[in-house]
Amino acid sequence: MISDDKNAKKPAYELPPMTIKAWAEADRPREKLLMKGKHSLSDAELIAILLGSGSRQQTAVSLAKSILQSVDNNLFELGKCSIKELTKFNGVGEAKAITIAAALELGRRRQLSDIKTRPQVRCSADSYKAIAPLLMDLPHEEFWILLLSRRGEVIGREQISQGGISGTVVDAKLIFSRALEFKASSIILCHNHPSGNPNPSQADKSLTAKLVKAGENLDIFVLDHLIIAAGSYFSFADEGLI
């Protein structure tokens, strides 16, 4: 029933969320980057710049915070998100999702750029730095080797196999044929655990022992076996297992 009572209470209009343009200039992500430098921005603010805009309900920064919260504010986990997963957020279309994915991939590749200078491996942390960007975001297992010169310089990184979520098949013949091809003096075995648990399985331990023995027969020494998982790693050498 329609009422003509002039004194009837009218519903209040909902105010739209404040846009970034209404913020103080020093608080806007783009302006803040120009004024204070890129290091002054939070992860959410950097992602907001990539997004460019938000939705009717959220600013770009609020939307970026929602995206980060979905992965517990972990950029490693965000790097694993597919385009389809990113577009589930209201305000993120395919173009924005592709922009985020491309930016994260560039960041990953930047970490690998020093390989051209043949970084020297002196400890497990050096090995991790040389290989982790290739393995830490993968949803499946891959097995790689770092090939080292006599001086311990990285002269190559070679993928040996790719498997599923719980494992991958490793061919010893392929590993050492690659090492001979590069004239490597030593190698470091590397693979990832998508589960996030870096601890080795019994199969990992048995494979390592087998490859160490095979390497000794060829004078190509297996110095370590790294298992990469969720931003951390397990080193067989550090734990005295090689």
Backbone as a ProteinNet text record, in pm:
[ID]
protein_1_A
[PRIMARY]
MISDDKNAKKPAYELPPMTIKAWAEADRPREKLLMKGKHSLSDAELIAILLGSGSRQQTAVSLAKSILQSVDNNLFELGKCSIKELTKFNGVGEAKAITIAAALELGRRRQLSDIKTRPQVRCSADSYKAIAPLLMDLPHEEFWILLLSRRGEVIGREQISQGGISGTVVDAKLIFSRALEFKASSIILCHNHPSGNPNPSQADKSLTAKLVKAGENLDIFVLDHLIIAAGSYFSFADEGLI
[TERTIARY]
84.7	0	88.1	58.7	136.9	81.6	167	124.3	157.6	68	94.4	126.9	161.1	195.2	327.3	323.4	445.1	543.5	491.1	578	641.2	605.6	662.6	813.3	882.6	1028.4	1078.5	1160.5	1217.5	1345.9	1368	1492	1613	1715.8	1839.2	1913.1	1969.7	2050.5	2185.5	2235.4	2367	2472.4	2568.3	2675.3	2775.9	2819	2918.2	3051.1	3133.1	3262.3	3349.8	3431.4	3520.9	3622.1	3636	3731.9	3871.8	3971.9	4110.5	4136.4	4066	4086	4047.5	3961.1	3917.9	4016.2	4113.6	4211.6	4308.7	4380	4488.8	4592.7	4651.2	4742.9	4856.1	4906.4	5018.9	4980.7	4848.4	4802.5	4765.3	4757.9	4724.5	4846.8	4827.4	4942.2	5036.7	4982.6	5069.9	5147.5	5075.3	5139.6	5239.9	5202.9	5292.1	5422.7	5411.7	5532	5621.2	5560.1	5637.1	5702.5	5630.1	5678.8	5776.6	5748.7	5827	5908.8	5886.5	5960.3	5883.4	5918.8	5844.7	5851.9	5961.8	5977.3	5881.7	5820.1	5728.5	5589.4	5562.5	5429.3	5416.1	5298.4	5268.9	5242.5	5236.6	5205	5068.9	4972.5	4838.1	4839.2	4917.2	4923.7	4989.2	5091.4	5156	5059.5	4985	4886.7	4775.1	4738.4	4634.8	4676.3	4804.4	4854.2	4836	4860.8	4841.8	4694.1	4607.3	4463.4	4410.4	4462.1	4417.9	4288.8	4194.7	4066.1	4007.6	3909.1	3844.4	3708.6	3612.6	3474.9	3383.9	3253.5	3159.5	3161.5	3198.3	3197.7	3334	3441.5	3575	3666.4	3757.4	3863.9	3964.1	4056.9	4159.6	4243	4271.2	4350.7	4273.1	4144.5	4061.9	4051.1	4036.6	4029	4160.9	4271.9	4403.7	4421	4371.6	4380.3	4298.4	4181.7	4096.7	4167.9	4233.2	4307.2	4419.6	4493.9	4605.4	4556.7	4445.2	4391.3	4352.3	4312.4	4271.3	4388.5	4511.4	4631.6	4715.8	4648.2	4715.4	4831.1	4811.7	4910.8	5046.9	5044	5166.8	5183	5284.4	5305.8	5346	5411.1	5445.8	5318.7	5219.3	5092.7	5016	5025	4957.8	5014.3	5144.5	5208	5158.2	5097.7	5045.3	4903.9	4837.8	4697.7	4685.5	4585.7	4558.7	4476	4466.2	4383.1	4237.6	4192.3	4054.6	4031.3	4128.7	4114.4	4112.1	4191.7	4195.9	4067.5	4008.5	3887.1	3763.5	3777.1	3665	3634.6	3730.3	3710.5	3630.3	3528.8	3446.7	3532.5	3541	3624.2	3752.2	3777.6	3896.7	3853.6	3872.1	3843	3967.5	3955.6	4067.5	4189.9	4169.2	4282.2	4359.3	4287.2	4353.4	4425.4	4362.2	4423.5	4552.6	4551.5	4670.8	4781.4	4744.6	4842.6	4911.5	4833.6	4890.2	4982.8	4935.8	5015.9	5146.5	5139	5258.3	5358.8	5309.4	5397.7	5469.7	5396.5	5457.7	5559.7	5531.6	5626.7	5754.1	5739.8	5857.3	5942.2	5875.3	5948.6	6025.2	5962.7	6030.2	6151.4	6135.7	6246.3	6359.3	6323	6426.2	6522.1	6466.7	6550.4	6648.3	6616	6701.7	6803.4	6793.7	6875.7	7025	7062	7204.5	7271.2	7192.6	7251.8	7347.6	7328	7413.4	7554.9	7568.1	7700.1	7767.4	7709.7	7762.4	7787.5	7681.4	7699.7	7772.2	7849.8	7927.5	7848.7	7848.3	7776.9	7875.6	7856.1	7943.8	7869.8	7736.9	7656.1	7515.8	7433.5	7298.2	7214.4	7239.2	7163.2	7190.2	7315.5	7348.9	7276.3	7270.5	7199.9	7051.8	6996.2	6853	6821.9	6905.7	6884.3	6888.3	6973.9	6991.4	6877.3	6805.8	6704.8	6562.7	6546.6	6413.7	6311	6347.2	6245.8	6182	6251.1	6196.2	6097.8	6107.5	6033	5930.7	5945.9	5868.2	5719.2	5677.7	5536.6	5462.3	5527.9	5467	5364.2	5253	5151.6	5181.9	5291.3	5330.5	5480.8	5528.2	5670.8	5753.2	5870.8	5969.9	6105.8	6190.9	6326.4	6426.6	6516.5	6617.6	6755.8	6857.4	6993.8	7063.4	7146.2	7238.5	7371.8	7428	7555.6	7664.6	7769.5	7873.8	8008.9	8084.3	8220.5	8314.5	8440.7	8538.8	8549.5	8522	8529.4	8398	8301.7	8174.4	8079.4	8103.3	8014.3	7900.7	7781.7	7666.7	7682.5	7697	7711.2	7586.1	7487.3	7362.8	7260.2	7133.8	7022.4	6939.7	6921.9	6853	6736.8	6621.5	6506.9	6522.7	6505.3	6519.3	6383.4	6286.1	6153.8	6045.6	5922.1	5804.4	5698.2	5638.6	5540.3	5410.3	5350.4	5223.4	5240.9	5133.8	5135.5	5224.9	5229	5297.2	5431	5473.7	5602.9	5635.4	5759.3	5804.6	5912.3	5924	6021	6154.4	6262.8	6396.2	6484.1	6544.6	6630.9	6776.4	6850.2	6990.2	7074.1	7044.6	7121.9	7108.9	6987.8	6965.2	7039.8	7039.4	7109.7	7257.5	7321.9	7467.2	7505.6	7414.6	7444.1	7443	7352.8	7350.8	7476.8	7517.2	7637.5	7761.2	7769.5	7882.6	7877.9	7757.6	7741.4	7792.4	7766.4	7810.3	7953.2	8013.3	8146.6	8149	8043.3	8031.6	8120.5	8181.1	8262.9	8177.8	8066.7	7976.7	7834.5	7739.4	7598.5	7527.6	7417.4	7329.7	7190.4	7134.4	7000.3	6897.4	6789	6686	6547.6	6455.5	6316.1	6226.6	6099	6005.4	5901	5843.9	5730.5	5612.6	5516.4	5401	5320.2	5332.8	5258.2	5300.1	5420.4	5471.6	5559.5	5569.1	5654.6	5788.3	5898.7	6027.1	6098.5	6047.3	6117.7	6120.5	6235.5	6249.2	6173.3	6123.2	6061.2	6170.1	6133.6	6231.6	6276.7	6184	6219	6321.1	6306.1	6402.6	6541.1	6545	6673.4	6738.8	6658.8	6713	6766.4	6691.1	6734.2	6864.4	6875	6996	7117.8	7103.7	7215.9	7257.7	7160.3	7187.6	7262.8	7222.7	7285.6	7423.6	7441.8	7574.2	7674.6	7633.8	7720.9	7751.5	7649.4	7669.3	7763.6	7750.5	7837.2	7982.9	8005.3	8142.5	8211.6	8137.7	8194.8	8233.2	8169.1	8196.1	8280.8	8325	8397.7	8314.9	8183.5	8093.3	8023.4	8063.1	8020.1	7885.3	7799.3	7670.3	7694.4	7693.5	7727.3	7610.6	7489	7373.3	7245.5	7140.1	7005.5	6914.3	6857.6	6766.8	6622.4	6538.4	6394.4	6332.1	6268.9	6211.1	6063.2	6019.8	5878.4	5837.3	5738.7	5674.1	5771.5	5868.8	5961.3	6071.1	6082	6188.5	6250.9	6349.7	6411.9	6475.5	6499	6572.2	6698.4	6812.7	6941.4	6997.3	7019.6	7079.6	7219.6	7293.9	7430.5	7429.8	7342	7335	7298.3	7217.1	7171.2	7263.6	7376.1	7472.9	7427.7	7337.8	7285.8	7360.7	7458.2	7547.2	7689.3
-119.8	0	124.6	220.4	342.2	444	503.5	602.4	741.7	835.8	974.7	1057.8	987.9	1056.6	1128.6	1261.5	1339.2	1322.5	1275	1260.9	1121.5	1033.1	898.2	905.1	822.4	823.9	768.1	845.4	801.3	722.6	617	539.2	625.9	607.6	685	629.9	718.6	674.3	624.9	515.6	465.5	545.6	593.8	671	576.8	610.4	525.8	532.9	428.9	431.5	544.2	600.5	707.4	654.3	722.8	680.3	727.6	664.8	702.1	847.8	898.4	1037.2	1135.6	1089.4	1176	1173.3	1083.6	1074.9	1192	1213.4	1310.8	1263.8	1355.6	1319.6	1230.3	1256.6	1178.9	1034.5	1005.9	871.3	790	854.3	781.5	701.3	572.7	487.5	543.9	592.4	642.5	765.6	859.6	981.8	952.3	857.4	819.4	761.6	680.5	624.2	735.5	833.7	943.6	1029.8	1052.3	1142.5	1075.2	950	884	765.2	721.5	606.9	477.1	379.9	253.6	171.9	188.8	109.5	153.6	270.8	320.6	259.4	191.4	134.8	-4.4	-34.5	-169.3	-260.9	-390.7	-485.7	-452.8	-418.8	-388.1	-265	-165.1	-42.9	-69	-153.9	-187.9	-263.5	-356.5	-431.4	-338.8	-241.6	-145.9	-67.3	-34.6	35.4	-53.7	-182.6	-276	-284.9	-285.6	-295.2	-170.9	-54.3	69.7	124.3	36.5	77.3	-38.6	-7.2	-110.6	-147	-159.5	-188.6	-83.6	-97.9	-1.6	-9.5	-125	-144.9	-119	-127.3	-118	-29.6	37.8	107.8	3.5	45.2	-47	-102.1	-17.8	-63.2	-166.5	-141.2	-237.2	-369.9	-360.2	-480.7	-557	-485	-548.8	-618	-554.2	-615	-743.7	-742.7	-862.8	-976.8	-943.7	-1045.2	-1103.3	-1015.6	-1061.7	-1144.3	-1103.3	-1178.5	-1320.3	-1338.2	-1471	-1569.1	-1515.3	-1601.2	-1575.9	-1531.6	-1504.6	-1405.4	-1308.1	-1202.1	-1258.1	-1369	-1436.4	-1420.4	-1343.6	-1318.7	-1445	-1538.2	-1665	-1737.9	-1739.3	-1805.6	-1730	-1597.2	-1518	-1551	-1575.9	-1611.5	-1743.1	-1826.6	-1954.8	-1942.8	-1830.8	-1815	-1810	-1877.9	-1876.3	-1753.1	-1725.8	-1614.2	-1635.7	-1758.7	-1791.4	-1761.9	-1794.9	-1770	-1621.1	-1543.7	-1399.1	-1329.9	-1378.2	-1312.8	-1345.1	-1426.2	-1452.9	-1332.4	-1240.7	-1121.8	-1017.9	-964.5	-861.8	-738.2	-698.9	-585.5	-626.5	-758.4	-808	-884.1	-821.1	-888.3	-958.4	-1015.3	-1090.4	-1001.7	-879.4	-789.1	-757	-728.9	-699.5	-822.8	-938.2	-1062.4	-1090.8	-1067.8	-1088.6	-991.9	-868.3	-768.6	-812	-861.4	-909	-1027.6	-1123.4	-1243.1	-1206.4	-1112.9	-1071.4	-1001.7	-918	-846.6	-943.6	-1042.1	-1140.9	-1225.8	-1257.2	-1335.2	-1254.9	-1124.7	-1039.9	-1037.2	-1030	-1031.7	-1161	-1272.1	-1402.1	-1406.4	-1357.3	-1360.2	-1267.1	-1157.7	-1064.2	-1133.7	-1221.6	-1293.7	-1387.3	-1423.5	-1516	-1444.2	-1313.1	-1240.2	-1249	-1270.8	-1274.6	-1403.9	-1497.7	-1621.9	-1593	-1482.2	-1446.6	-1413.5	-1376.8	-1342.9	-1463.9	-1580.2	-1704.4	-1691.8	-1680.8	-1669.5	-1790.1	-1767.1	-1874.7	-1935.4	-2066.2	-2137.1	-2176.5	-2120.1	-2149.9	-2224.2	-2217.1	-2279.6	-2307.2	-2370.4	-2405.1	-2280.8	-2171.6	-2048.2	-1994.6	-2007.6	-1965.4	-2052.3	-2181.4	-2273.6	-2241.5	-2215.7	-2181.9	-2057.2	-1956.4	-1831	-1853	-1945.6	-1970	-2049.7	-2128.9	-2217.9	-2191.1	-2133.4	-2118.4	-2047.5	-1937.5	-1870.4	-1958.9	-2064.5	-2154.8	-2255.8	-2279.9	-2390.5	-2352.9	-2237.7	-2212.8	-2188.6	-2149.3	-2120.5	-2232.4	-2342.5	-2445.9	-2530.4	-2565.4	-2651.5	-2800.5	-2832.5	-2971.2	-2985.4	-3108.5	-3132	-3124.9	-3064.9	-3065.3	-3095.9	-3161	-3194.3	-3123.4	-3046.7	-2970.4	-3001.4	-2963.2	-2969.2	-2836.3	-2796.6	-2685	-2744.6	-2693.7	-2742.7	-2644.2	-2693.2	-2606.5	-2631.9	-2524.4	-2534.6	-2578.5	-2595.3	-2634.4	-2529.6	-2402.9	-2294.8	-2276.6	-2363.1	-2354.8	-2253.4	-2209.8	-2113.8	-2188.1	-2128.5	-2187.9	-2167.5	-2277.6	-2268.6	-2316.3	-2359.1	-2401.2	-2449.6	-2442.5	-2497.8	-2578.7	-2703.7	-2792.9	-2865.3	-2860.9	-2937.3	-3082.7	-3173.1	-3316	-3381.7	-3342.6	-3403.3	-3315.5	-3344.9	-3274.9	-3378.4	-3368.1	-3468.6	-3409.5	-3477.1	-3432.4	-3366.5	-3366.4	-3300.6	-3375	-3507.1	-3586.8	-3645.2	-3625.1	-3681.3	-3665.7	-3699.6	-3696.9	-3803.6	-3854.5	-3960.2	-3896.7	-3950.9	-3895.9	-4002.8	-3968	-4058.5	-4020.2	-4107.2	-4079.1	-4060.4	-4135.6	-4125.3	-3985.7	-3930	-3796.4	-3691	-3707.3	-3612.4	-3603.9	-3716.7	-3714.6	-3690.4	-3719	-3682.5	-3530.7	-3463	-3316.3	-3261.1	-3322.4	-3276.9	-3291.2	-3402	-3423.5	-3325.2	-3296.7	-3203	-3063.2	-3023	-2891.1	-2892.8	-3012.9	-3028.4	-2979.5	-3014.3	-2973.4	-3058.4	-2993.9	-3065.8	-3120.9	-3054.8	-3099.4	-3052.2	-3110	-3073.2	-3063.8	-2993.4	-2986.8	-3027.8	-3126.1	-3175.4	-3082.8	-3058.9	-2967.4	-3015.6	-3017.9	-3038.5	-2970.7	-2958.1	-2887.6	-2981.2	-2939.3	-3007	-2909.9	-2923.8	-2833.3	-2833.1	-2937.7	-2947	-2840.3	-2784.2	-2685.3	-2745.6	-2877.9	-2946.3	-2980.8	-2919.8	-2943.5	-3071.4	-3140.5	-3258.9	-3370	-3438.1	-3541.8	-3669.1	-3734	-3865.1	-3970.8	-4093.8	-4201.9	-4220	-4197.1	-4206.4	-4099	-3978.8	-3870.9	-3910.6	-3971	-4011.6	-4123.1	-4219.5	-4331.3	-4283.3	-4193.6	-4139.2	-4062.3	-3982.7	-3902.9	-3992.7	-4095.4	-4188.3	-4254.6	-4291.5	-4354.6	-4259.6	-4132.8	-4035.7	-3994	-3988	-3956.9	-4064.9	-4189.1	-4300.5	-4299.9	-4273.6	-4268.2	-4154.7	-4041.1	-3927.4	-3955.1	-4026.3	-4059.2	-4143.2	-4232.3	-4317	-4237.9	-4120.2	-4035.9	-3913.3	-3903.3	-3784.7	-3657.3	-3669.9	-3554.9	-3560.1	-3473.6	-3484.9	-3418.7	-3491.1	-3437.6	-3369.2	-3237.1	-3160.6	-3145.1	-3144.9	-3121.4	-3161.2	-3174.4	-3194.6	-3099.9	-3004.6	-2907.6	-2944.7	-2934.7	-2950	-2814.3	-2754.8	-2620.7	-2632.7	-2556.4	-2562.2	-2435.3	-2364.5	-2250.6	-2148.4	-2108.2	-2004.3	-2052.8	-2183.6	-2239.7	-2358	-2420.2	-2534.1	-2629.4	-2751.8	-2852.9	-2884.8	-2883.2	-2913	-3042.9	-3141.2	-3267.9	-3244.3	-3153.2	-3125.8	-3063.5	-2967.1	-2900.4	-2998.9	-3097.9	-3195.8	-3317.5	-3314.2	-3424.1	-3550.8	-3538.7	-3656.6	-3683	-3596.1	-3619.1	-3606.1
0	0	0	-87.5	-96.6	0.3	80.9	179.5	130.9	157.7	121.9	245	353.9	477.2	460.4	462.3	442	556.8	670.8	787.8	796.8	700.4	702.1	684.2	758.5	755	622.8	556.6	429	451.9	372.1	388.9	357.1	437	415.6	295.4	219.1	106.1	157.2	96.2	132.6	58.1	132.5	70.5	4	-115.3	-181.8	-107.9	-116.9	-48.2	-102	-12.7	-53.4	-154.2	-265.2	-366.7	-328.8	-390.4	-361.7	-398.4	-499.8	-541.7	-431.3	-338.8	-229.7	-112.4	-117.8	-9.8	-18.3	93	90.5	-10.1	-82.6	-190.4	-142.6	-20.6	32.5	63.2	70.6	101.9	-22.3	-138.3	-260.1	-305.2	-339.4	-372.1	-478	-589.4	-696	-649.8	-588.9	-542.7	-430.8	-345	-235.1	-288.2	-394.5	-456.3	-512	-576.8	-634.4	-526.8	-417.5	-313.5	-217.4	-183.2	-78.4	-127.2	-251.7	-304	-291.5	-374.6	-380.7	-252.3	-176	-53.5	56.6	41.7	144.3	132.4	21.6	-1.7	57.6	108.7	156.6	37.5	62.8	-44.6	-106.5	-21.2	-70.4	-160.1	-122.7	-202.9	-338.3	-339.8	-467.1	-558	-501.5	-580.8	-627.6	-544.7	-582.9	-706.9	-717.5	-837	-959.5	-943.5	-1054.7	-1093.7	-993.3	-1019.9	-1090.4	-1050.6	-1113.1	-1056.1	-1028.2	-972	-893.8	-811.1	-731.8	-789.4	-700.7	-742.2	-679.6	-697	-637.9	-485.9	-435.1	-290.8	-225.8	-303.2	-245.1	-328.5	-260.6	-332	-380.9	-463.3	-513.2	-398.6	-297.1	-182.8	-101.1	-77.9	-2.7	-77.6	-208.8	-290.9	-283.6	-289.5	-280.7	-145.9	-38.8	94.3	100.6	35.5	33.1	-38.7	-148.7	-224.7	-139.7	-72.2	11.9	130.2	190.4	304.3	265	138.9	92.8	88.1	86.5	84.9	209.8	317.7	445.7	430.4	341.6	318.2	277.7	207.2	164.9	13.8	-27.3	-170.3	-244.9	-175.7	-240.5	-283	-191.8	-223.3	-331	-328.5	-432.3	-569.5	-574	-700.6	-758.2	-674.2	-719.9	-776.7	-749.4	-791.3	-943.4	-993.2	-1137	-1172.7	-1301.9	-1348.3	-1303.5	-1312.6	-1273.8	-1126	-1041.4	-897.4	-866.8	-938	-914.3	-958.7	-1066	-1117.1	-1033.9	-930.8	-840.8	-752.7	-741.9	-659.7	-737.5	-674.2	-737	-764.3	-889.4	-926.6	-996.5	-1004.5	-1073.9	-1198.5	-1312.9	-1439.1	-1490.4	-1606.7	-1663.5	-1684.9	-1732.1	-1759.1	-1631.4	-1522.1	-1395.1	-1340.3	-1354.2	-1306.3	-1381.6	-1512	-1594.2	-1553.3	-1522.1	-1478.4	-1348.6	-1252.5	-1126.3	-1150.5	-1229.5	-1257.9	-1328.4	-1422.3	-1496.1	-1404.6	-1313.4	-1221.3	-1127.7	-1076.8	-988	-1062	-1187.5	-1267.4	-1293.3	-1318.5	-1337.1	-1210.4	-1094.2	-967.9	-950.1	-989.3	-979.7	-1071.6	-1193.5	-1289.2	-1247.8	-1180.9	-1135.5	-1038.4	-954.9	-859.2	-928.4	-1051.6	-1126.1	-1214.6	-1224.9	-1321.4	-1292.1	-1164.2	-1133.6	-1179.1	-1233.1	-1283.9	-1398.9	-1470.1	-1581.9	-1535.6	-1409.1	-1355.8	-1291.2	-1307.3	-1250.3	-1100	-1020.7	-875.4	-819.1	-715.7	-654.2	-539	-531.7	-426.2	-317.6	-199	-85.8	25.4	22.1	126.7	72.5	154.3	109.7	79.8	152	126.8	-13.3	-60.1	-196.1	-298.4	-272	-362.7	-366.7	-250	-240.8	-322.4	-308.6	-380.7	-532.1	-576.7	-720	-782.1	-700.7	-758.5	-709.5	-591.1	-531	-618.6	-688	-769.3	-876.3	-915.5	-1016.7	-958.3	-827.2	-768.6	-662.8	-599.1	-478.4	-501	-621.4	-645.8	-718.5	-745	-829.7	-754.8	-820.1	-758.1	-777.4	-845.9	-871.5	-845.2	-838.9	-813	-941.5	-928.5	-1035.9	-974.4	-1053.8	-1008.4	-1099.4	-1038.7	-1111.4	-1055.2	-1130.7	-1078.5	-1105.2	-1009.8	-1029.5	-1071.5	-1178.9	-1231.1	-1192.8	-1130	-1076.9	-1142.9	-1157.9	-1210.1	-1097.6	-1130.9	-1030	-919.3	-955	-857.3	-780	-807.3	-737.2	-795.9	-919	-984.2	-1054	-1051.6	-1119.4	-1270.1	-1342.7	-1488.2	-1561.8	-1485.4	-1548.6	-1447.3	-1487.4	-1411	-1508.7	-1479.6	-1573.4	-1507.1	-1574.4	-1526.7	-1569.8	-1475.2	-1503.7	-1524.4	-1443.3	-1457.1	-1396	-1434.8	-1382.2	-1352.3	-1233.7	-1194.8	-1147	-1050.4	-996.1	-860.9	-782.9	-652.6	-553.7	-564.4	-461.6	-504.6	-628.1	-666.3	-813.1	-846.5	-985	-1003.4	-1123.9	-1154.2	-1192.5	-1138.2	-1163.8	-1229.5	-1342.1	-1417.5	-1392.4	-1324.6	-1292.2	-1418.4	-1521.5	-1646.3	-1705.7	-1699.8	-1754.2	-1672.4	-1540.9	-1454.2	-1490.2	-1500.4	-1520.9	-1666.4	-1759.3	-1897.9	-1912.8	-1841.6	-1842.5	-1777.1	-1667.4	-1597.5	-1686.1	-1759.5	-1850.6	-1966.8	-2014.2	-2125.2	-2087.4	-1963.6	-1916.4	-1861.7	-1857.9	-1799.2	-1654.4	-1581.7	-1441.6	-1352.4	-1253.7	-1156	-1042.6	-1015.5	-908.8	-939.5	-870.4	-890.3	-756	-756.5	-639.8	-685.7	-619.8	-651.9	-588.8	-659	-608	-651.2	-558.1	-597	-494.4	-526.9	-440.3	-382.1	-269.5	-208.1	-205.8	-296.5	-300.1	-171.1	-90.6	35.6	135.6	116.2	211	318.4	324.7	422.9	356.9	401.9	336	377.3	477.6	526.6	421.3	408.8	305.6	339.9	236.8	254	248.7	277.9	268.4	124.2	30.2	-112.6	-149.7	-92.3	-116.9	-66.8	49.9	108.5	26.6	-16.4	-94.8	-229.1	-294.6	-423.7	-407.9	-303.3	-280.3	-263.7	-183.4	-161.6	-292.4	-374.1	-503.9	-595.8	-600	-689.7	-640.3	-510.2	-454.5	-496.8	-487	-524.5	-673.3	-755.3	-900.4	-937.6	-871.3	-899	-865.4	-757.8	-718.5	-825.5	-888.2	-993	-1117	-1135.2	-1252.6	-1219.2	-1093.7	-1046.6	-1063	-1051.3	-1048.4	-912.7	-824	-685.1	-657.6	-589.1	-545.8	-410.8	-411	-290.6	-193.8	-247.1	-160.7	-234	-159.3	-214.6	-138.6	-208.8	-147.7	-176.6	-74.4	-91.8	-61.2	-161.7	-149.8	-114.5	-14.3	25.1	97.2	41.4	108.1	165.4	86.1	129.9	221.7	243.7	326.3	252.3	311.4	244.7	345.2	298.3	374.6	296.9	364.5	301.8	356.5	270	311.5	367.5	306	351.9	490.9	513.1	644.2	753.7	718.8	818.6	829	757.4	764.7	695.3	597.8	528	398.2	365	249.5	298.6
[MASK]
++++++++++++++++++++++++++++++++++++++++++++++++++++++++++++++++++++++++++++++++++++++++++++++++++++++++++++++++++++++++++++++++++++++++++++++++++++++++++++++++++++++++++++++++++++++++++++++++++++++++++++++++++++++++++++++++++++++++++++++++++

